[in-house]
PDB file of C-alpha atoms in Angstrom:
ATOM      1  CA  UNK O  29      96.285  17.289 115.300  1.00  0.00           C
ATOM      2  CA  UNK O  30      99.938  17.878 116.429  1.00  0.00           C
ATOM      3  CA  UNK O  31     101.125  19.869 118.817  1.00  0.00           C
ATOM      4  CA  UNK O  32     104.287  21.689 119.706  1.00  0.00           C
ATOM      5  CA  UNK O  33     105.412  22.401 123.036  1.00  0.00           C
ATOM      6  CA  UNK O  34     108.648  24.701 124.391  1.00  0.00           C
ATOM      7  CA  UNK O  35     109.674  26.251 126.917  1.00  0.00           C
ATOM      8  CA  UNK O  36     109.615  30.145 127.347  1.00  0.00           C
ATOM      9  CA  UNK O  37     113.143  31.717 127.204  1.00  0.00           C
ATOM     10  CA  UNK O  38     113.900  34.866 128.594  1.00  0.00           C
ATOM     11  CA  UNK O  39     116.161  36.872 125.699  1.00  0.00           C
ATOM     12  CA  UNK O  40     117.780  38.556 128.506  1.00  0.00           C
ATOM     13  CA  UNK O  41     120.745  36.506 130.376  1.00  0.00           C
ATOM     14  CA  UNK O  42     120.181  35.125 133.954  1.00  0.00           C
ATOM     15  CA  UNK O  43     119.701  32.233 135.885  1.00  0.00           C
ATOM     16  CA  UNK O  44     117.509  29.446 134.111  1.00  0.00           C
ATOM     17  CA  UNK O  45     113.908  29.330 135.216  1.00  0.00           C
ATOM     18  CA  UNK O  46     112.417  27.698 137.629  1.00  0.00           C
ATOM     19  CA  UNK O  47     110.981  24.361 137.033  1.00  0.00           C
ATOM     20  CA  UNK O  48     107.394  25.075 138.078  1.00  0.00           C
ATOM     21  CA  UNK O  49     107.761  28.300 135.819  1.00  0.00           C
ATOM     22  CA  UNK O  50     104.525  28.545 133.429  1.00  0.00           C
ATOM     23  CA  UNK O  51     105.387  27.001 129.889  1.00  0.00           C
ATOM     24  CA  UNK O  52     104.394  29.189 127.167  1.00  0.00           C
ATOM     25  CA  UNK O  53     103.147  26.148 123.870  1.00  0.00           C
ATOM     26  CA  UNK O  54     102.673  27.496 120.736  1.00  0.00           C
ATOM     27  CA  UNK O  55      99.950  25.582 118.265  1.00  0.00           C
ATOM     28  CA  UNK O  56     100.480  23.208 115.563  1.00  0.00           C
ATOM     29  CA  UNK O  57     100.627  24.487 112.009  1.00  0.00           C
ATOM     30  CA  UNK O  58      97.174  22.936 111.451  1.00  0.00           C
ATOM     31  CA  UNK O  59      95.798  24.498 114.086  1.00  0.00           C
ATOM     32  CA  UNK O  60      97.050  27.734 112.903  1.00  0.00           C
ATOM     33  CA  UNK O  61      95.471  27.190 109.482  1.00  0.00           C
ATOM     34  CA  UNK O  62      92.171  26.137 110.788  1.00  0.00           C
ATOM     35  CA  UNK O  63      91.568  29.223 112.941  1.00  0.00           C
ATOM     36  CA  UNK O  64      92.511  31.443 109.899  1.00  0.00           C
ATOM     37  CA  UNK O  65      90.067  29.674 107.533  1.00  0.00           C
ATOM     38  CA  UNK O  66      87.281  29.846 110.377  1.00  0.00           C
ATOM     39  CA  UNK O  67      88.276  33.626 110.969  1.00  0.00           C
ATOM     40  CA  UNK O  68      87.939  34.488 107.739  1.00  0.00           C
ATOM     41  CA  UNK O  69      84.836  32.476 106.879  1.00  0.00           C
ATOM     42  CA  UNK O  70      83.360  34.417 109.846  1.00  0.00           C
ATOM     43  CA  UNK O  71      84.851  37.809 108.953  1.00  0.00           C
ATOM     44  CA  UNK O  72      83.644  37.754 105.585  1.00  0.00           C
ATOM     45  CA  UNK O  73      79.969  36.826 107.183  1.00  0.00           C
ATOM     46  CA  UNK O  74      80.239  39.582 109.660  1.00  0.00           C
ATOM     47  CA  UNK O  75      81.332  41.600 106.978  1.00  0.00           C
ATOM     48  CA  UNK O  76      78.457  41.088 103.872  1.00  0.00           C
ATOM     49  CA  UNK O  77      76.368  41.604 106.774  1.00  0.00           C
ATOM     50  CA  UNK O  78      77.240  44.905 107.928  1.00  0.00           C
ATOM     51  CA  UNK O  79      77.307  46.588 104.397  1.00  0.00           C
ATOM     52  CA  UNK O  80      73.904  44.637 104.091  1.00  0.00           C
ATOM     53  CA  UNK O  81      72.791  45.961 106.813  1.00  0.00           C
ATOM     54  CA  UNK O  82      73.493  49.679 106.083  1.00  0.00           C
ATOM     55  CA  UNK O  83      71.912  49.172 102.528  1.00  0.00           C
ATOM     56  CA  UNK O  84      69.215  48.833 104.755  1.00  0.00           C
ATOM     57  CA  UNK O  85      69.463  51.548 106.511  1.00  0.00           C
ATOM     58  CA  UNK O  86      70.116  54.027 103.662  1.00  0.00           C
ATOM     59  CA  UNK O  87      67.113  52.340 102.291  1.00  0.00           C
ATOM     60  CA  UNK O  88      64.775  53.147 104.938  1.00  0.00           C
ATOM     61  CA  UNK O  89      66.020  56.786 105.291  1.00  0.00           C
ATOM     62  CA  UNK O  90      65.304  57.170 101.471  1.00  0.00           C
ATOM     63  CA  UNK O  91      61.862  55.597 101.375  1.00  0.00           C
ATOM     64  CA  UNK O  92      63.082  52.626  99.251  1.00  0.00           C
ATOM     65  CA  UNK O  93      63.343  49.269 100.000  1.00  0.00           C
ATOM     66  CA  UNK O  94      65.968  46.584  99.806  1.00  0.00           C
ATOM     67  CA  UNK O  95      66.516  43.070  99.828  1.00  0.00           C
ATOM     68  CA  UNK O  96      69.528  41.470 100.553  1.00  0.00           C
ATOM     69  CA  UNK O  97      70.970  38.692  98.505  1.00  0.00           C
ATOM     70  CA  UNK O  98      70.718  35.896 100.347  1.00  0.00           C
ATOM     71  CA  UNK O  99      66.895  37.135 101.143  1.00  0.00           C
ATOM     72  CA  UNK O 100      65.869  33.822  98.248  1.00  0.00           C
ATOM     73  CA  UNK O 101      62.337  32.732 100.156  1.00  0.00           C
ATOM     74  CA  UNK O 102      59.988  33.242 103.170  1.00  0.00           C
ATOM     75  CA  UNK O 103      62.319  31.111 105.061  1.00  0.00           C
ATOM     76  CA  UNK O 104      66.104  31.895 104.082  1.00  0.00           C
ATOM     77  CA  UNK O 105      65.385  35.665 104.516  1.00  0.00           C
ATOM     78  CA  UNK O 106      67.888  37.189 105.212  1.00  0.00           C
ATOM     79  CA  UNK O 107      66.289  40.916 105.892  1.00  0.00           C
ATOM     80  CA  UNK O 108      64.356  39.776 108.122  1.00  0.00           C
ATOM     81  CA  UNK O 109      67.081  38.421 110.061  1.00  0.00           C
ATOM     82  CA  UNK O 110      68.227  42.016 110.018  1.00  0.00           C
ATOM     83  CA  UNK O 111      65.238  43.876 110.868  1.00  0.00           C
ATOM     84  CA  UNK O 112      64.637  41.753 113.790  1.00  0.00           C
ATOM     85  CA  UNK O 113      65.768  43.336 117.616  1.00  0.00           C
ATOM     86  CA  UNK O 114      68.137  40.475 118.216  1.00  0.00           C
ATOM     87  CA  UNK O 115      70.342  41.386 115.111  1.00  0.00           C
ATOM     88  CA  UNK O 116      71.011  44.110 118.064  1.00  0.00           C
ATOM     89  CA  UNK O 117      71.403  42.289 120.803  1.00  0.00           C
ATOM     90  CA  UNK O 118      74.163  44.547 122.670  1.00  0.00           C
ATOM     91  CA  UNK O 119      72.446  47.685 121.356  1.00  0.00           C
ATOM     92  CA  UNK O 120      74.407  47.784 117.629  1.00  0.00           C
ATOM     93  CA  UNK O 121      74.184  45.641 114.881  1.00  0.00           C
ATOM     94  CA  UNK O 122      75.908  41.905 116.046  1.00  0.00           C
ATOM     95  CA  UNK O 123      78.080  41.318 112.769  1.00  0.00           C
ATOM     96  CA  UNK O 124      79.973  44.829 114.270  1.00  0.00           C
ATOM     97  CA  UNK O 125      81.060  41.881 116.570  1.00  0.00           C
ATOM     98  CA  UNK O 126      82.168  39.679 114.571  1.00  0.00           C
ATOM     99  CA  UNK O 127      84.313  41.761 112.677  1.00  0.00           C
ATOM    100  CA  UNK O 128      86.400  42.335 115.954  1.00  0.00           C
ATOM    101  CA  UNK O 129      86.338  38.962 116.924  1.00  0.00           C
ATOM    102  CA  UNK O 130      86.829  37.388 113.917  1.00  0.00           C
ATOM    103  CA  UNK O 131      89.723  39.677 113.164  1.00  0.00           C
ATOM    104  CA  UNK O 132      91.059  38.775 116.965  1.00  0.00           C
ATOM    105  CA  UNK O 133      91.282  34.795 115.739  1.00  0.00           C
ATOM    106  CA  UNK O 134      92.912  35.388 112.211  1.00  0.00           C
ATOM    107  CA  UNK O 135      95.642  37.271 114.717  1.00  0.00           C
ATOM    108  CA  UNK O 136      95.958  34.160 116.334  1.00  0.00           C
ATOM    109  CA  UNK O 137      96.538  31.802 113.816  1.00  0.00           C
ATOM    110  CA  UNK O 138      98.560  34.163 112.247  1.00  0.00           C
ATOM    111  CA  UNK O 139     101.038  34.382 115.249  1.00  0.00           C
ATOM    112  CA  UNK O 140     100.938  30.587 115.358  1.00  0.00           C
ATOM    113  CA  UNK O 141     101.833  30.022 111.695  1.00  0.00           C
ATOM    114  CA  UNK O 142     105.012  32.552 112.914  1.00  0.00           C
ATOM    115  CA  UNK O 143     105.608  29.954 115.275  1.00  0.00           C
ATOM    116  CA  UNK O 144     104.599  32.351 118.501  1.00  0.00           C
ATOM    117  CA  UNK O 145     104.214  30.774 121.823  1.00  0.00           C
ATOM    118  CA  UNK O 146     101.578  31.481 124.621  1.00  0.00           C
ATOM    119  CA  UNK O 147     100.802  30.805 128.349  1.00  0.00           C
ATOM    120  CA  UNK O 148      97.983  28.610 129.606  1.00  0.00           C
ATOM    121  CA  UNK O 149      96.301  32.096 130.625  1.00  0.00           C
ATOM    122  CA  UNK O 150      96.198  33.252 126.989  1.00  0.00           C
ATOM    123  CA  UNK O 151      95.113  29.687 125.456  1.00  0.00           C
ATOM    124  CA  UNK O 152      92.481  29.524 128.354  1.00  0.00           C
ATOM    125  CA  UNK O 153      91.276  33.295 127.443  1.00  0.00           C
ATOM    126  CA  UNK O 154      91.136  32.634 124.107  1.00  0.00           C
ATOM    127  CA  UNK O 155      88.867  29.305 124.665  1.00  0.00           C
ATOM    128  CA  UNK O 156      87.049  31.672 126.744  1.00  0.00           C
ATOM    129  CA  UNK O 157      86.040  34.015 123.963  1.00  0.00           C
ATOM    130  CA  UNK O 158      85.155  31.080 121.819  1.00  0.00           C
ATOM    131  CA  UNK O 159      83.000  29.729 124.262  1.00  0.00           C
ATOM    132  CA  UNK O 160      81.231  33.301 124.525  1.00  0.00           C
ATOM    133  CA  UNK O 161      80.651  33.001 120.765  1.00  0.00           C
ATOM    134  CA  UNK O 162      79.490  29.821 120.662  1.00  0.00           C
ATOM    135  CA  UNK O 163      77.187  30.573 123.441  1.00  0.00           C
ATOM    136  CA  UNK O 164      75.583  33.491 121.758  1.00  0.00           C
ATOM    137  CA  UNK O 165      75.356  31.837 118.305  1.00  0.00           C
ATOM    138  CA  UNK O 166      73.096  28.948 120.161  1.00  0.00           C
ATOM    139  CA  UNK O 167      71.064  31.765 121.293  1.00  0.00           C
ATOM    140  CA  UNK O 168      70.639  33.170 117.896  1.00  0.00           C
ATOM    141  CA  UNK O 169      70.224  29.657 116.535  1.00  0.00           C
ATOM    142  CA  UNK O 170      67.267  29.823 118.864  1.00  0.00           C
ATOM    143  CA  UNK O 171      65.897  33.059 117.555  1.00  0.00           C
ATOM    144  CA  UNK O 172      66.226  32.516 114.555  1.00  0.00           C
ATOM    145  CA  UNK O 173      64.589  29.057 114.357  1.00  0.00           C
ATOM    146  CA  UNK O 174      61.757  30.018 117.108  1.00  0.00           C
ATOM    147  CA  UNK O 175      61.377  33.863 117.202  1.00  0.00           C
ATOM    148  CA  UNK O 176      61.982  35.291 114.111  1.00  0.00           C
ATOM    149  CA  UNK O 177      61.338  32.234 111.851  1.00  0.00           C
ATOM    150  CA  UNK O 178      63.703  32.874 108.906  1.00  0.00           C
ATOM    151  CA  UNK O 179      67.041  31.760 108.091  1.00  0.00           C
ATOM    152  CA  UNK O 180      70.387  34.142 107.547  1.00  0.00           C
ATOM    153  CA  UNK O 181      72.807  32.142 105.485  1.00  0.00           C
ATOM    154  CA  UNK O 182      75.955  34.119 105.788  1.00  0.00           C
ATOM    155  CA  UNK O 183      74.952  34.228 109.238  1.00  0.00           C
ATOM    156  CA  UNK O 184      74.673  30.264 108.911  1.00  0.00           C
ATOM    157  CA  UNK O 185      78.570  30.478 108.002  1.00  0.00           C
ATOM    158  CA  UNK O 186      79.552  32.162 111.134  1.00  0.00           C
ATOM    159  CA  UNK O 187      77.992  29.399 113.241  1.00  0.00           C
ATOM    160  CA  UNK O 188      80.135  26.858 111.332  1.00  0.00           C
ATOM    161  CA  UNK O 189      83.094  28.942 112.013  1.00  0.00           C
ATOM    162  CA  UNK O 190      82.474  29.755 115.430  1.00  0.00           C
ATOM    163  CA  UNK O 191      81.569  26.091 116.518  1.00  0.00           C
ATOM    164  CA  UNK O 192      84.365  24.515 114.611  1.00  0.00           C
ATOM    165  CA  UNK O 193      86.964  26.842 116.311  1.00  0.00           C
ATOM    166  CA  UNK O 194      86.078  26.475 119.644  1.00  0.00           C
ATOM    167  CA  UNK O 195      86.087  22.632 119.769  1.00  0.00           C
ATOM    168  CA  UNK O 196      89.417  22.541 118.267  1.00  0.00           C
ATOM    169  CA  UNK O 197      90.761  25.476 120.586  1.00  0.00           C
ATOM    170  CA  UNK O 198      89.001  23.060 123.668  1.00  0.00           C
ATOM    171  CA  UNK O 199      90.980  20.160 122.269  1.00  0.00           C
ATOM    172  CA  UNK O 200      93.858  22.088 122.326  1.00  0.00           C
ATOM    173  CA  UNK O 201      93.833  23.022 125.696  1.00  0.00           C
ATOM    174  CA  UNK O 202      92.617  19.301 126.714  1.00  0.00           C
ATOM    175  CA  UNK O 203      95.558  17.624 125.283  1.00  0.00           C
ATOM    176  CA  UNK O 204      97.342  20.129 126.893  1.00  0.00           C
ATOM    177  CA  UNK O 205      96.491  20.081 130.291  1.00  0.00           C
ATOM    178  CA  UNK O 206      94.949  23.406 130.521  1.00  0.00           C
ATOM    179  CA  UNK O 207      91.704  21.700 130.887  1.00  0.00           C
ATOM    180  CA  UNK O 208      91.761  19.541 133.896  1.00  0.00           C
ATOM    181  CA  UNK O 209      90.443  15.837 132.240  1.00  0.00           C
ATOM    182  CA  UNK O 210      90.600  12.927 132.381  1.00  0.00           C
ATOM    183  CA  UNK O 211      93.035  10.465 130.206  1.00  0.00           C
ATOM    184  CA  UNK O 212      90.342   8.948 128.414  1.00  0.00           C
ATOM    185  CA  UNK O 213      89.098  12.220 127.596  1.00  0.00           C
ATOM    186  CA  UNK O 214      92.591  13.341 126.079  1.00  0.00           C
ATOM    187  CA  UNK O 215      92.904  10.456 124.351  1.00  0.00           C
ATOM    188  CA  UNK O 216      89.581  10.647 122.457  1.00  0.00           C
ATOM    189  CA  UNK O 217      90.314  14.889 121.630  1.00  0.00           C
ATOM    190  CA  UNK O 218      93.366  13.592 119.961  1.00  0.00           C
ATOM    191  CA  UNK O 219      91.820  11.089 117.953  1.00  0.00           C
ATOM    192  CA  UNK O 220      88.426  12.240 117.355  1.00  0.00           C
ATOM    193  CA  UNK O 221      88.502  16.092 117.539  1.00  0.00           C
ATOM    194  CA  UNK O 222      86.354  16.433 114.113  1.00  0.00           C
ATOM    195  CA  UNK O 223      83.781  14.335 115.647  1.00  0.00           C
ATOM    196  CA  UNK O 224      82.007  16.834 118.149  1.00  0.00           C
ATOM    197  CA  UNK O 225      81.919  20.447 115.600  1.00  0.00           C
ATOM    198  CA  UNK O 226      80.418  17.833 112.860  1.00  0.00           C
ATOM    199  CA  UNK O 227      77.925  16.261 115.314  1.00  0.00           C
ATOM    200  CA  UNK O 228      77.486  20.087 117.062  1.00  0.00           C
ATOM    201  CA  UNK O 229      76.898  21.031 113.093  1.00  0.00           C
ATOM    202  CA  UNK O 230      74.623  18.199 112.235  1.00  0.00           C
ATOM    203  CA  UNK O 231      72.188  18.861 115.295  1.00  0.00           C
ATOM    204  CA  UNK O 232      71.668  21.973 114.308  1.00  0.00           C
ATOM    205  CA  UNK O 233      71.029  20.853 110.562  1.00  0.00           C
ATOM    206  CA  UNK O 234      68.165  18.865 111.674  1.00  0.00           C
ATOM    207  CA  UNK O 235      66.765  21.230 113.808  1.00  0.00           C
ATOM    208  CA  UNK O 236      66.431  23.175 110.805  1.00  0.00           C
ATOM    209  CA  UNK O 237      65.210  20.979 108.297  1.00  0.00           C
ATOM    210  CA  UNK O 238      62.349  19.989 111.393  1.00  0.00           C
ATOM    211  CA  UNK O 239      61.271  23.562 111.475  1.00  0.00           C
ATOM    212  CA  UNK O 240      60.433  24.008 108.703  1.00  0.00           C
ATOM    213  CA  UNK O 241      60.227  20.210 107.203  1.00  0.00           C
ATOM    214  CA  UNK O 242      56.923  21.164 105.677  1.00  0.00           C
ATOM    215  CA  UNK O 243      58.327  24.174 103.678  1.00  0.00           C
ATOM    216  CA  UNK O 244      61.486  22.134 102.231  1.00  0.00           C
ATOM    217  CA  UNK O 245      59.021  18.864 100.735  1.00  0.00           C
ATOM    218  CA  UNK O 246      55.956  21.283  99.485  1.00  0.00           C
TER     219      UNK O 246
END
């Protein structure tokens, strides 16, 4: 993937910066496109969830019952994904996270395709926040796998989208030098980016298909 680098310019007249002045480097168009796709994919998880989840609700409160649609077997259930205490694990429903955060990265990529610029702080808090997510999707991974034993599909999605955004945001800041690394390192982000989220994506595929290996060939 490309990048573009410039200068910031002050739009007020005055003596030129100085040379050790922070650079603000604005994304490349690809970049831009892949963070909207992945925000979206995630929004529209976060967002099927949430309405799923107050179907739930409004079920309970009624005396019904619902399923959700993705609820297809024992193991991809996604209900009792819902029902669990982790689908709360800051004390409201998680996908009322997502649709922040998610939102916050379609911003992004949207200011990029307009051809904004940010400082190394921004790009840095911004790899922060997808390091967060990626962080707490392992530990729902984990959950969900080990704890709960069933399988959320649309919540499936969001992993994709989380994991593939924050190794392209890391190799962004890499090739960048926001990331203190080595050459070899910088060389092999900007040849080989789609390597690690497909590997990162695969490992969690056959963690998956080992959990529950006996369920898939019955």
């Amino acid at each position: 993937m490309s990048k573009t680098t410039v200068n910031d310019v002050s739009a007020e007249p005055g003596p030129e910066r100085a040379a050790d002045a922070p650079r603000a480097v604005g994304g490349s168009r690809a970049l831009a496109i892949l963070l909207v796709i992945t925000g979206a994919a995630g929004l529209l998880a976060a967002w099927v969830i949430t309405i799923d989840k107050f179907k739930l609700l409004e079920a309970k409160v009624a005396g019904k019952s619902f399923t959700p649609g993705c609820s297809l077997n024992p193991v991809v259930s996604c209900g009792s994904v819902m029902e669990s205490k982790q689908a709360a694990a800051f004390g409201f429903p998680n996908p009322m996270l997502g649709l922040v955060c998610y939102g916050i990265v379609i911003c992004v990529g949207m200011s990029l395709l307009a051809r904004a610029r940010f400082p190394r702080w921004y790009w840095l808090t911004f790899n922060f926040g997808t390091l967060f997510g990626v962080a707490f999707c392992t530990w729902l991974q984990f959950q969900s796998l080990y704890r709960i034993n069933a399988l959320c599909l649309w919540c499936s999605l969001a992993w994709v989208a989380t994991i593939t955004m924050f190794w392209y945001v890391t190799s962004f800041n890499v090739r960048n030098g926001f990331l203190p690394s080595p050459g070899r390192l910088k060389s092999f982000f900007g040849e080989f980016t789609w390597v690690l989220p497909v590997l990162h994506v695969g490992i969690i595929g056959m963690l998956v298909l080992t959990r529950w290996w006996d369920f898939w060939t019955s």
